[in-house]
PDB file of C-alpha atoms in Angstrom:
ATOM      1  CA  MET K   1      -0.664  28.518 -28.426  1.00 55.00           C
ATOM      2  CA  GLY K   2      -0.517  32.341 -29.449  1.00 82.00           C
ATOM      3  CA  LEU K   3       1.017  34.931 -27.413  1.00 93.00           C
ATOM      4  CA  GLU K   4      -0.969  38.125 -28.736  1.00 94.00           C
ATOM      5  CA  LYS K   5      -2.336  38.961 -25.094  1.00 96.00           C
ATOM      6  CA  LEU K   6       1.557  39.514 -23.866  1.00 97.00           C
ATOM      7  CA  LYS K   7       2.270  42.069 -26.561  1.00 97.00           C
ATOM      8  CA  THR K   8       3.932  44.902 -24.730  1.00 97.00           C
ATOM      9  CA  VAL K   9       4.688  48.460 -25.983  1.00 97.00           C
ATOM     10  CA  LEU K  10       7.091  50.554 -23.903  1.00 98.00           C
ATOM     11  CA  LYS K  11       6.200  54.280 -24.850  1.00 98.00           C
ATOM     12  CA  ASN K  12       7.865  57.415 -23.641  1.00 98.00           C
ATOM     13  CA  PRO K  13       4.780  59.764 -22.909  1.00 96.00           C
ATOM     14  CA  LEU K  14       7.067  62.818 -23.061  1.00 94.00           C
ATOM     15  CA  SER K  15       8.557  62.022 -26.497  1.00 95.00           C
ATOM     16  CA  GLY K  16       6.412  59.542 -28.032  1.00 95.00           C
ATOM     17  CA  ASN K  17       9.314  57.109 -28.744  1.00 97.00           C
ATOM     18  CA  SER K  18       8.399  53.628 -28.376  1.00 98.00           C
ATOM     19  CA  LEU K  19       9.631  50.043 -28.156  1.00 98.00           C
ATOM     20  CA  GLU K  20       7.469  46.966 -29.169  1.00 98.00           C
ATOM     21  CA  LEU K  21       7.919  43.795 -27.488  1.00 98.00           C
ATOM     22  CA  LYS K  22       6.195  40.367 -28.234  1.00 97.00           C
ATOM     23  CA  THR K  23       6.195  39.492 -24.617  1.00 98.00           C
ATOM     24  CA  PRO K  24       7.231  41.635 -21.249  1.00 98.00           C
ATOM     25  CA  ILE K  25      10.013  39.071 -20.341  1.00 98.00           C
ATOM     26  CA  ILE K  26      13.626  39.864 -21.059  1.00 98.00           C
ATOM     27  CA  GLY K  27      16.676  38.041 -20.658  1.00 97.00           C
ATOM     28  CA  ALA K  28      19.100  40.322 -18.335  1.00 97.00           C
ATOM     29  CA  SER K  29      22.299  41.421 -19.303  1.00 96.00           C
ATOM     30  CA  GLY K  30      25.266  39.327 -18.245  1.00 93.00           C
ATOM     31  CA  THR K  31      23.185  36.186 -18.182  1.00 95.00           C
ATOM     32  CA  TYR K  32      22.011  35.717 -21.712  1.00 94.00           C
ATOM     33  CA  GLY K  33      25.299  35.904 -23.846  1.00 94.00           C
ATOM     34  CA  TYR K  34      25.565  37.811 -26.964  1.00 96.00           C
ATOM     35  CA  ASN K  35      22.836  36.360 -29.300  1.00 95.00           C
ATOM     36  CA  SER K  36      21.565  32.845 -29.417  1.00 94.00           C
ATOM     37  CA  GLU K  37      23.423  30.926 -26.690  1.00 95.00           C
ATOM     38  CA  PHE K  38      20.215  29.992 -25.283  1.00 95.00           C
ATOM     39  CA  GLU K  39      18.427  28.638 -27.917  1.00 94.00           C
ATOM     40  CA  ASP K  40      19.320  25.100 -26.966  1.00 91.00           C
ATOM     41  CA  PHE K  41      16.837  25.575 -23.972  1.00 93.00           C
ATOM     42  CA  ILE K  42      14.182  27.642 -25.252  1.00 94.00           C
ATOM     43  CA  ASP K  43      12.519  29.226 -28.299  1.00 92.00           C
ATOM     44  CA  LEU K  44      13.984  32.932 -28.240  1.00 94.00           C
ATOM     45  CA  ASN K  45      11.235  34.312 -30.164  1.00 91.00           C
ATOM     46  CA  CYS K  46       8.822  33.859 -27.298  1.00 94.00           C
ATOM     47  CA  LEU K  47      10.972  36.678 -25.376  1.00 97.00           C
ATOM     48  CA  GLY K  48      10.409  40.186 -25.830  1.00 97.00           C
ATOM     49  CA  ALA K  49      14.179  40.565 -26.239  1.00 98.00           C
ATOM     50  CA  ILE K  50      17.444  39.786 -24.826  1.00 97.00           C
ATOM     51  CA  ALA K  51      19.864  42.146 -23.286  1.00 98.00           C
ATOM     52  CA  THR K  52      23.414  41.649 -24.483  1.00 98.00           C
ATOM     53  CA  LYS K  53      26.452  41.166 -22.488  1.00 96.00           C
ATOM     54  CA  GLY K  54      27.737  44.812 -21.474  1.00 96.00           C
ATOM     55  CA  ILE K  55      29.608  45.927 -24.695  1.00 97.00           C
ATOM     56  CA  THR K  56      32.481  48.350 -24.043  1.00 97.00           C
ATOM     57  CA  ILE K  57      34.938  49.928 -26.865  1.00 97.00           C
ATOM     58  CA  GLU K  58      37.745  47.667 -26.632  1.00 96.00           C
ATOM     59  CA  LYS K  59      37.776  44.002 -25.454  1.00 96.00           C
ATOM     60  CA  ARG K  60      37.902  43.406 -21.785  1.00 94.00           C
ATOM     61  CA  PHE K  61      38.953  40.445 -20.019  1.00 93.00           C
ATOM     62  CA  GLY K  62      37.258  41.157 -16.754  1.00 89.00           C
ATOM     63  CA  ASN K  63      38.515  40.586 -13.230  1.00 89.00           C
ATOM     64  CA  SER K  64      41.041  37.881 -12.217  1.00 88.00           C
ATOM     65  CA  GLY K  65      40.528  35.472  -9.493  1.00 85.00           C
ATOM     66  CA  GLU K  66      37.051  33.998  -8.418  1.00 85.00           C
ATOM     67  CA  ARG K  67      34.253  35.829 -10.141  1.00 91.00           C
ATOM     68  CA  LEU K  68      31.253  34.155  -8.688  1.00 92.00           C
ATOM     69  CA  PHE K  69      30.506  33.122  -5.036  1.00 93.00           C
ATOM     70  CA  GLU K  70      27.070  31.752  -4.072  1.00 94.00           C
ATOM     71  CA  VAL K  71      25.246  32.879  -1.120  1.00 94.00           C
ATOM     72  CA  GLU K  72      21.963  32.196   0.638  1.00 93.00           C
ATOM     73  CA  ASN K  73      19.275  32.975  -1.938  1.00 95.00           C
ATOM     74  CA  GLY K  74      21.617  34.691  -4.166  1.00 96.00           C
ATOM     75  CA  LEU K  75      24.833  34.946  -6.230  1.00 96.00           C
ATOM     76  CA  ILE K  76      27.746  37.682  -5.859  1.00 96.00           C
ATOM     77  CA  ASN K  77      29.642  38.115  -9.093  1.00 94.00           C
ATOM     78  CA  ARG K  78      32.519  40.259  -9.782  1.00 92.00           C
ATOM     79  CA  ILE K  79      32.985  39.384 -13.797  1.00 92.00           C
ATOM     80  CA  GLY K  80      34.202  42.880 -14.436  1.00 89.00           C
ATOM     81  CA  LEU K  81      32.472  43.404 -17.969  1.00 92.00           C
ATOM     82  CA  GLU K  82      34.225  40.799 -19.906  1.00 95.00           C
ATOM     83  CA  ASN K  83      33.512  41.199 -23.411  1.00 96.00           C
ATOM     84  CA  ILE K  84      34.719  41.043 -27.148  1.00 97.00           C
ATOM     85  CA  GLY K  85      34.396  44.654 -27.812  1.00 98.00           C
ATOM     86  CA  ILE K  86      32.193  46.794 -29.942  1.00 98.00           C
ATOM     87  CA  LYS K  87      33.888  46.013 -33.332  1.00 98.00           C
ATOM     88  CA  ARG K  88      33.784  42.324 -33.054  1.00 98.00           C
ATOM     89  CA  PHE K  89      30.187  42.684 -31.727  1.00 98.00           C
ATOM     90  CA  ILE K  90      28.968  44.536 -34.877  1.00 98.00           C
ATOM     91  CA  GLU K  91      30.953  42.085 -37.123  1.00 98.00           C
ATOM     92  CA  GLU K  92      30.467  38.594 -35.432  1.00 98.00           C
ATOM     93  CA  LYS K  93      27.193  38.997 -33.338  1.00 98.00           C
ATOM     94  CA  LEU K  94      25.140  41.429 -34.795  1.00 98.00           C
ATOM     95  CA  PRO K  95      24.682  39.501 -37.964  1.00 98.00           C
ATOM     96  CA  VAL K  96      23.329  36.428 -35.992  1.00 97.00           C
ATOM     97  CA  LEU K  97      20.809  38.439 -33.967  1.00 97.00           C
ATOM     98  CA  ARG K  98      19.406  39.619 -37.390  1.00 97.00           C
ATOM     99  CA  GLU K  99      19.455  36.598 -39.186  1.00 97.00           C
ATOM    100  CA  LYS K 100      17.724  34.580 -36.525  1.00 96.00           C
ATOM    101  CA  LYS K 101      15.403  37.444 -36.127  1.00 96.00           C
ATOM    102  CA  ILE K 102      16.241  37.875 -32.184  1.00 96.00           C
ATOM    103  CA  ASP K 103      14.966  41.132 -30.748  1.00 97.00           C
ATOM    104  CA  PHE K 104      17.549  42.400 -28.513  1.00 98.00           C
ATOM    105  CA  LEU K 105      18.627  45.487 -26.305  1.00 98.00           C
ATOM    106  CA  LEU K 106      22.370  46.404 -26.912  1.00 98.00           C
ATOM    107  CA  ASN K 107      23.756  46.913 -23.315  1.00 98.00           C
ATOM    108  CA  ILE K 108      26.873  49.282 -23.381  1.00 97.00           C
ATOM    109  CA  ALA K 109      29.306  50.568 -20.831  1.00 94.00           C
ATOM    110  CA  GLY K 110      32.315  52.774 -20.767  1.00 93.00           C
ATOM    111  CA  SER K 111      34.862  54.554 -18.646  1.00 89.00           C
ATOM    112  CA  THR K 112      34.615  58.019 -19.982  1.00 91.00           C
ATOM    113  CA  GLU K 113      31.840  60.101 -21.420  1.00 92.00           C
ATOM    114  CA  LYS K 114      33.661  59.634 -24.838  1.00 94.00           C
ATOM    115  CA  ASP K 115      33.278  56.011 -24.609  1.00 94.00           C
ATOM    116  CA  TYR K 116      29.482  56.082 -24.211  1.00 96.00           C
ATOM    117  CA  GLU K 117      29.577  58.698 -27.224  1.00 96.00           C
ATOM    118  CA  ILE K 118      31.224  56.531 -29.531  1.00 98.00           C
ATOM    119  CA  LEU K 119      29.172  53.486 -28.644  1.00 98.00           C
ATOM    120  CA  ALA K 120      26.036  55.517 -29.053  1.00 98.00           C
ATOM    121  CA  SER K 121      27.209  56.656 -32.490  1.00 98.00           C
ATOM    122  CA  ILE K 122      28.028  53.022 -33.598  1.00 98.00           C
ATOM    123  CA  ALA K 123      24.649  51.742 -32.393  1.00 98.00           C
ATOM    124  CA  SER K 124      23.141  54.604 -34.374  1.00 98.00           C
ATOM    125  CA  ASP K 125      25.121  53.860 -37.446  1.00 98.00           C
ATOM    126  CA  ASN K 126      24.169  50.333 -37.316  1.00 98.00           C
ATOM    127  CA  ASN K 127      20.332  50.914 -36.798  1.00 98.00           C
ATOM    128  CA  ILE K 128      20.228  49.188 -33.608  1.00 98.00           C
ATOM    129  CA  LYS K 129      16.567  49.950 -32.408  1.00 97.00           C
ATOM    130  CA  ALA K 130      17.190  49.747 -28.564  1.00 98.00           C
ATOM    131  CA  LEU K 131      20.141  50.590 -26.415  1.00 98.00           C
ATOM    132  CA  GLU K 132      20.561  49.961 -22.656  1.00 98.00           C
ATOM    133  CA  VAL K 133      23.215  52.200 -21.018  1.00 97.00           C
ATOM    134  CA  ASN K 134      24.810  50.608 -18.117  1.00 95.00           C
ATOM    135  CA  VAL K 135      25.634  53.409 -15.551  1.00 92.00           C
ATOM    136  CA  SER K 136      25.602  50.838 -12.648  1.00 72.00           C
ATOM    137  CA  CYS K 137      27.960  48.022 -12.800  1.00 64.00           C
ATOM    138  CA  PRO K 138      29.939  48.149  -9.377  1.00 59.00           C
ATOM    139  CA  ASN K 139      32.520  45.719 -10.510  1.00 55.00           C
ATOM    140  CA  VAL K 140      34.649  48.111 -12.814  1.00 55.00           C
ATOM    141  CA  LYS K 141      37.330  50.545 -11.376  1.00 55.00           C
ATOM    142  CA  GLN K 142      36.368  53.115 -13.770  1.00 51.00           C
ATOM    143  CA  GLY K 143      32.949  54.407 -15.214  1.00 53.00           C
ATOM    144  CA  CYS K 144      29.682  53.029 -14.751  1.00 59.00           C
ATOM    145  CA  LEU K 145      29.048  53.948 -11.197  1.00 60.00           C
ATOM    146  CA  GLU K 146      31.062  57.051 -11.213  1.00 64.00           C
ATOM    147  CA  PHE K 147      28.173  58.595 -13.479  1.00 76.00           C
ATOM    148  CA  GLY K 148      25.423  56.575 -12.284  1.00 81.00           C
ATOM    149  CA  LEU K 149      25.266  57.841  -8.625  1.00 88.00           C
ATOM    150  CA  ASN K 150      25.752  61.452  -9.234  1.00 91.00           C
ATOM    151  CA  PRO K 151      22.607  63.040 -10.904  1.00 94.00           C
ATOM    152  CA  GLU K 152      24.494  65.878 -12.530  1.00 94.00           C
ATOM    153  CA  SER K 153      26.858  63.641 -14.025  1.00 92.00           C
ATOM    154  CA  LEU K 154      24.206  61.090 -15.173  1.00 94.00           C
ATOM    155  CA  PHE K 155      22.127  63.857 -16.755  1.00 96.00           C
ATOM    156  CA  ARG K 156      25.276  65.071 -18.617  1.00 94.00           C
ATOM    157  CA  LEU K 157      26.103  61.562 -19.997  1.00 95.00           C
ATOM    158  CA  ILE K 158      22.796  60.545 -20.782  1.00 97.00           C
ATOM    159  CA  LYS K 159      22.139  64.076 -22.739  1.00 97.00           C
ATOM    160  CA  LEU K 160      25.394  63.078 -24.611  1.00 96.00           C
ATOM    161  CA  VAL K 161      24.217  59.541 -25.590  1.00 97.00           C
ATOM    162  CA  ARG K 162      20.887  60.997 -26.701  1.00 98.00           C
ATOM    163  CA  LYS K 163      22.382  63.452 -28.844  1.00 98.00           C
ATOM    164  CA  ASN K 164      24.145  60.658 -30.580  1.00 98.00           C
ATOM    165  CA  TYR K 165      21.557  57.889 -30.503  1.00 98.00           C
ATOM    166  CA  GLN K 166      18.012  58.452 -31.876  1.00 96.00           C
ATOM    167  CA  GLY K 167      16.456  54.938 -30.934  1.00 98.00           C
ATOM    168  CA  PHE K 168      14.945  53.800 -27.798  1.00 98.00           C
ATOM    169  CA  LEU K 169      17.143  54.690 -25.047  1.00 98.00           C
ATOM    170  CA  ILE K 170      17.000  52.508 -21.691  1.00 98.00           C
ATOM    171  CA  VAL K 171      19.273  53.602 -18.840  1.00 98.00           C
ATOM    172  CA  LYS K 172      19.834  50.901 -16.134  1.00 97.00           C
ATOM    173  CA  LEU K 173      20.256  52.430 -12.650  1.00 96.00           C
ATOM    174  CA  SER K 174      22.077  51.224  -9.488  1.00 94.00           C
ATOM    175  CA  PRO K 175      20.504  50.561  -6.033  1.00 95.00           C
ATOM    176  CA  ASN K 176      23.640  51.487  -4.543  1.00 94.00           C
ATOM    177  CA  THR K 177      22.436  55.016  -3.565  1.00 94.00           C
ATOM    178  CA  THR K 178      20.475  56.361  -0.585  1.00 93.00           C
ATOM    179  CA  ASP K 179      18.033  57.834  -2.959  1.00 97.00           C
ATOM    180  CA  ILE K 180      17.305  56.653  -6.600  1.00 97.00           C
ATOM    181  CA  LYS K 181      14.619  59.197  -7.228  1.00 98.00           C
ATOM    182  CA  PRO K 182      17.016  62.074  -8.352  1.00 97.00           C
ATOM    183  CA  LEU K 183      18.865  59.695 -10.667  1.00 97.00           C
ATOM    184  CA  ALA K 184      15.621  58.762 -12.170  1.00 98.00           C
ATOM    185  CA  THR K 185      14.747  62.313 -12.602  1.00 98.00           C
ATOM    186  CA  ALA K 186      17.936  63.093 -14.138  1.00 97.00           C
ATOM    187  CA  VAL K 187      17.765  60.349 -16.935  1.00 97.00           C
ATOM    188  CA  GLU K 188      14.168  61.513 -17.746  1.00 98.00           C
ATOM    189  CA  LYS K 189      15.164  64.949 -18.135  1.00 98.00           C
ATOM    190  CA  ALA K 190      18.124  64.056 -20.182  1.00 98.00           C
ATOM    191  CA  GLY K 191      15.908  62.278 -22.856  1.00 98.00           C
ATOM    192  CA  ALA K 192      15.965  58.589 -21.944  1.00 98.00           C
ATOM    193  CA  ASP K 193      12.858  56.623 -23.030  1.00 98.00           C
ATOM    194  CA  CYS K 194      12.936  54.017 -20.162  1.00 98.00           C
ATOM    195  CA  ILE K 195      14.455  53.329 -16.909  1.00 98.00           C
ATOM    196  CA  SER K 196      15.837  49.553 -16.003  1.00 98.00           C
ATOM    197  CA  ALA K 197      16.576  48.960 -12.550  1.00 97.00           C
ATOM    198  CA  ILE K 198      18.039  47.598 -10.678  1.00 97.00           C
ATOM    199  CA  ASN K 199      21.655  46.326 -11.242  1.00 94.00           C
ATOM    200  CA  THR K 200      23.219  44.386  -8.766  1.00 95.00           C
ATOM    201  CA  VAL K 201      23.587  45.383  -5.121  1.00 95.00           C
ATOM    202  CA  ARG K 202      27.103  45.974  -3.270  1.00 94.00           C
ATOM    203  CA  GLY K 203      27.723  42.831  -1.323  1.00 95.00           C
ATOM    204  CA  LEU K 204      30.486  40.680   0.347  1.00 95.00           C
ATOM    205  CA  GLY K 205      30.378  36.986   0.576  1.00 95.00           C
ATOM    206  CA  VAL K 206      32.364  35.055   3.302  1.00 95.00           C
ATOM    207  CA  LYS K 207      32.822  31.380   3.803  1.00 94.00           C
ATOM    208  CA  ILE K 208      34.848  30.083   6.932  1.00 96.00           C
ATOM    209  CA  ASP K 209      35.761  26.203   7.238  1.00 95.00           C
ATOM    210  CA  TYR K 210      37.873  24.663   9.909  1.00 95.00           C
ATOM    211  CA  LEU K 211      39.918  22.183   8.457  1.00 94.00           C
ATOM    212  CA  GLY K 212      43.432  20.445   9.760  1.00 91.00           C
ATOM    213  CA  ASN K 213      43.209  22.604  12.962  1.00 94.00           C
ATOM    214  CA  LYS K 214      43.179  25.863  10.861  1.00 96.00           C
ATOM    215  CA  PHE K 215      40.470  28.273   9.547  1.00 96.00           C
ATOM    216  CA  ILE K 216      40.246  28.594   5.988  1.00 95.00           C
ATOM    217  CA  LYS K 217      38.610  31.570   4.826  1.00 94.00           C
ATOM    218  CA  LYS K 218      37.147  32.608   1.458  1.00 92.00           C
ATOM    219  CA  CYS K 219      36.147  36.309   0.652  1.00 92.00           C
ATOM    220  CA  THR K 220      34.560  37.821  -2.272  1.00 92.00           C
ATOM    221  CA  SER K 221      33.176  41.306  -2.837  1.00 92.00           C
ATOM    222  CA  GLY K 222      30.974  42.061  -5.955  1.00 93.00           C
ATOM    223  CA  GLY K 223      27.415  42.671  -7.036  1.00 94.00           C
ATOM    224  CA  LEU K 224      24.620  40.746  -5.278  1.00 96.00           C
ATOM    225  CA  SER K 225      21.633  39.276  -7.324  1.00 97.00           C
ATOM    226  CA  GLY K 226      18.948  36.676  -6.913  1.00 97.00           C
ATOM    227  CA  PRO K 227      15.921  36.245  -4.797  1.00 97.00           C
ATOM    228  CA  CYS K 228      17.625  38.136  -1.749  1.00 97.00           C
ATOM    229  CA  VAL K 229      17.684  41.415  -3.332  1.00 98.00           C
ATOM    230  CA  LYS K 230      13.866  41.522  -4.664  1.00 98.00           C
ATOM    231  CA  PRO K 231      12.692  43.615  -1.461  1.00 98.00           C
ATOM    232  CA  VAL K 232      15.292  46.097  -2.346  1.00 98.00           C
ATOM    233  CA  ALA K 233      14.350  46.091  -6.251  1.00 98.00           C
ATOM    234  CA  LEU K 234      10.786  46.524  -5.393  1.00 98.00           C
ATOM    235  CA  TYR K 235      11.466  49.495  -3.029  1.00 98.00           C
ATOM    236  CA  MET K 236      13.558  51.158  -5.889  1.00 98.00           C
ATOM    237  CA  ALA K 237      10.808  50.417  -8.493  1.00 98.00           C
ATOM    238  CA  SER K 238       8.345  51.939  -6.393  1.00 98.00           C
ATOM    239  CA  GLU K 239      10.628  54.895  -5.752  1.00 98.00           C
ATOM    240  CA  ILE K 240      11.247  55.427  -9.355  1.00 98.00           C
ATOM    241  CA  LYS K 241       7.593  55.394 -10.479  1.00 98.00           C
ATOM    242  CA  ARG K 242       6.768  58.281  -7.668  1.00 98.00           C
ATOM    243  CA  VAL K 243       8.932  60.649  -9.886  1.00 98.00           C
ATOM    244  CA  ALA K 244       9.491  59.110 -13.482  1.00 98.00           C
ATOM    245  CA  LYS K 245       6.747  59.101 -16.142  1.00 98.00           C
ATOM    246  CA  ILE K 246       8.797  57.034 -18.576  1.00 98.00           C
ATOM    247  CA  PRO K 247       8.561  53.178 -18.671  1.00 98.00           C
ATOM    248  CA  LEU K 248      10.294  50.956 -16.138  1.00 98.00           C
ATOM    249  CA  ILE K 249      11.703  47.434 -16.754  1.00 98.00           C
ATOM    250  CA  ALA K 250      12.000  45.669 -13.393  1.00 98.00           C
ATOM    251  CA  ILE K 251      15.191  43.720 -12.550  1.00 98.00           C
ATOM    252  CA  GLY K 252      16.141  41.970  -9.385  1.00 97.00           C
ATOM    253  CA  GLY K 253      15.232  38.433  -7.959  1.00 97.00           C
ATOM    254  CA  ILE K 254      12.223  37.700 -10.474  1.00 98.00           C
ATOM    255  CA  SER K 255      11.810  33.905 -10.893  1.00 97.00           C
ATOM    256  CA  THR K 256       7.995  33.473 -10.357  1.00 98.00           C
ATOM    257  CA  LEU K 257       4.426  34.348 -11.698  1.00 98.00           C
ATOM    258  CA  ARG K 258       3.895  35.980  -8.406  1.00 98.00           C
ATOM    259  CA  ASP K 259       7.088  37.935  -8.818  1.00 98.00           C
ATOM    260  CA  LEU K 260       5.810  39.489 -12.109  1.00 98.00           C
ATOM    261  CA  PHE K 261       2.428  40.430 -10.283  1.00 98.00           C
ATOM    262  CA  GLU K 262       4.420  42.198  -7.437  1.00 98.00           C
ATOM    263  CA  PHE K 263       6.564  44.349  -9.844  1.00 98.00           C
ATOM    264  CA  ILE K 264       3.397  45.366 -11.932  1.00 98.00           C
ATOM    265  CA  TYR K 265       2.045  46.520  -8.454  1.00 98.00           C
ATOM    266  CA  VAL K 266       4.823  48.883  -8.017  1.00 98.00           C
ATOM    267  CA  GLY K 267       4.714  50.163 -11.333  1.00 98.00           C
ATOM    268  CA  ALA K 268       6.731  47.728 -13.834  1.00 98.00           C
ATOM    269  CA  ASP K 269       6.007  47.686 -17.407  1.00 98.00           C
ATOM    270  CA  ALA K 270       8.318  44.737 -18.421  1.00 98.00           C
ATOM    271  CA  PHE K 271      10.677  42.389 -16.689  1.00 98.00           C
ATOM    272  CA  GLN K 272      14.370  41.269 -17.018  1.00 98.00           C
ATOM    273  CA  ILE K 273      15.251  37.792 -15.676  1.00 98.00           C
ATOM    274  CA  GLY K 274      18.819  37.316 -14.792  1.00 97.00           C
ATOM    275  CA  THR K 275      20.336  35.215 -11.884  1.00 97.00           C
ATOM    276  CA  ALA K 276      17.474  32.644 -12.042  1.00 97.00           C
ATOM    277  CA  ASN K 277      18.728  31.670 -15.737  1.00 96.00           C
ATOM    278  CA  PHE K 278      21.598  29.871 -14.138  1.00 94.00           C
ATOM    279  CA  ILE K 279      19.391  27.956 -11.931  1.00 94.00           C
ATOM    280  CA  ASN K 280      16.759  27.033 -14.867  1.00 96.00           C
ATOM    281  CA  PRO K 281      17.894  28.067 -18.194  1.00 96.00           C
ATOM    282  CA  GLY K 282      14.509  27.744 -19.356  1.00 96.00           C
ATOM    283  CA  ILE K 283      12.914  30.239 -16.712  1.00 97.00           C
ATOM    284  CA  CYS K 284      11.945  33.123 -19.230  1.00 97.00           C
ATOM    285  CA  SER K 285      10.035  30.623 -21.581  1.00 97.00           C
ATOM    286  CA  MET K 286       8.593  29.176 -18.466  1.00 97.00           C
ATOM    287  CA  LEU K 287       7.236  32.709 -17.013  1.00 98.00           C
ATOM    288  CA  VAL K 288       6.048  33.763 -20.713  1.00 98.00           C
ATOM    289  CA  ASN K 289       3.585  30.552 -20.751  1.00 97.00           C
ATOM    290  CA  GLN K 290       2.539  30.890 -17.153  1.00 98.00           C
ATOM    291  CA  LEU K 291       1.744  34.457 -17.574  1.00 98.00           C
ATOM    292  CA  ASN K 292       0.093  33.746 -20.838  1.00 97.00           C
ATOM    293  CA  ASP K 293      -1.924  30.596 -19.343  1.00 97.00           C
ATOM    294  CA  PHE K 294      -3.134  32.609 -16.356  1.00 98.00           C
ATOM    295  CA  MET K 295      -4.447  35.584 -18.647  1.00 97.00           C
ATOM    296  CA  GLU K 296      -6.229  32.770 -20.792  1.00 96.00           C
ATOM    297  CA  LYS K 297      -7.634  31.106 -17.963  1.00 97.00           C
ATOM    298  CA  ASN K 298      -8.889  34.406 -16.121  1.00 97.00           C
ATOM    299  CA  ASN K 299     -10.253  36.207 -19.364  1.00 96.00           C
ATOM    300  CA  PHE K 300      -7.632  39.034 -19.294  1.00 97.00           C
ATOM    301  CA  SER K 301      -7.468  40.342 -23.022  1.00 96.00           C
ATOM    302  CA  ASN K 302      -4.245  42.011 -22.632  1.00 96.00           C
ATOM    303  CA  LEU K 303      -1.662  43.160 -20.102  1.00 97.00           C
ATOM    304  CA  GLU K 304      -3.133  46.512 -19.853  1.00 96.00           C
ATOM    305  CA  GLU K 305      -6.157  44.992 -18.051  1.00 97.00           C
ATOM    306  CA  LEU K 306      -4.084  42.765 -15.960  1.00 98.00           C
ATOM    307  CA  LYS K 307      -2.044  45.706 -14.607  1.00 97.00           C
ATOM    308  CA  LYS K 308      -5.137  47.654 -14.155  1.00 97.00           C
ATOM    309  CA  ALA K 309      -6.740  44.675 -11.962  1.00 98.00           C
ATOM    310  CA  ILE K 310      -3.471  44.275  -9.949  1.00 98.00           C
ATOM    311  CA  LYS K 311      -3.495  47.858  -9.052  1.00 94.00           C
ATOM    312  CA  GLU K 312      -6.974  48.474  -8.208  1.00 88.00           C
TER     313      GLU K 312
END
């Protein structure tokens, strides 16, 4: 079955920069590995793209101790951006992506402005067509949120990245703010082509059992994701679209066709699927097929028609 109806073009109306996706479904960063890890479960060519694990300049070992904590309808993670570093990514992972013709977004993170500048230049030198700038991870001590929650710092950072990278530039925003609109405005003015949102919500998981006449306690703080954050993600998406003209890739608790429709209603142009991959590794392919079947059955010729009908 062809997927021509699902073709998606993310176009920045301010600059004309665009990114063409086969479908609007993207495997989210941190849940999809570096390149072809999920090909045992699905045909990766049915996806619009995968977003790589967050890549830093040097290799990172991440946080010690327990990194994942299950909560009701969600997951708290404190991985801490464990990754192999940009040098090994370029040498080992990028050739596989290109050999297998896997469309991807390179997700980058840094501790300083210089880190992001260097990573952007490396991406440009290696003709990487789409970059997702992570300024919103809550699980590292330096960088990311230090830039991502201050509109002035964020504007300066994205302006620097834009100067060193000419491809399609996506900025991943944090929900851990009282007002996301100034952040969206800042990245748009700085030259970003697209916003992805939301990253994880700060959360605390507590488990208490009573065993052997004593309380056994477990406590983990980190980034909360999964179905429980969907109302937050929908709100943040709607707020972003109040002020930003550039496209929006929605993230946050997406696992069903109905979820896709809800995010389209508030302005999403594409979707990243994250935590749901841990429950069903085939979820991205399933959503592609369900969306395509729905459009075939109900005579929608393309996604723009579907979006228009949902928003009417």
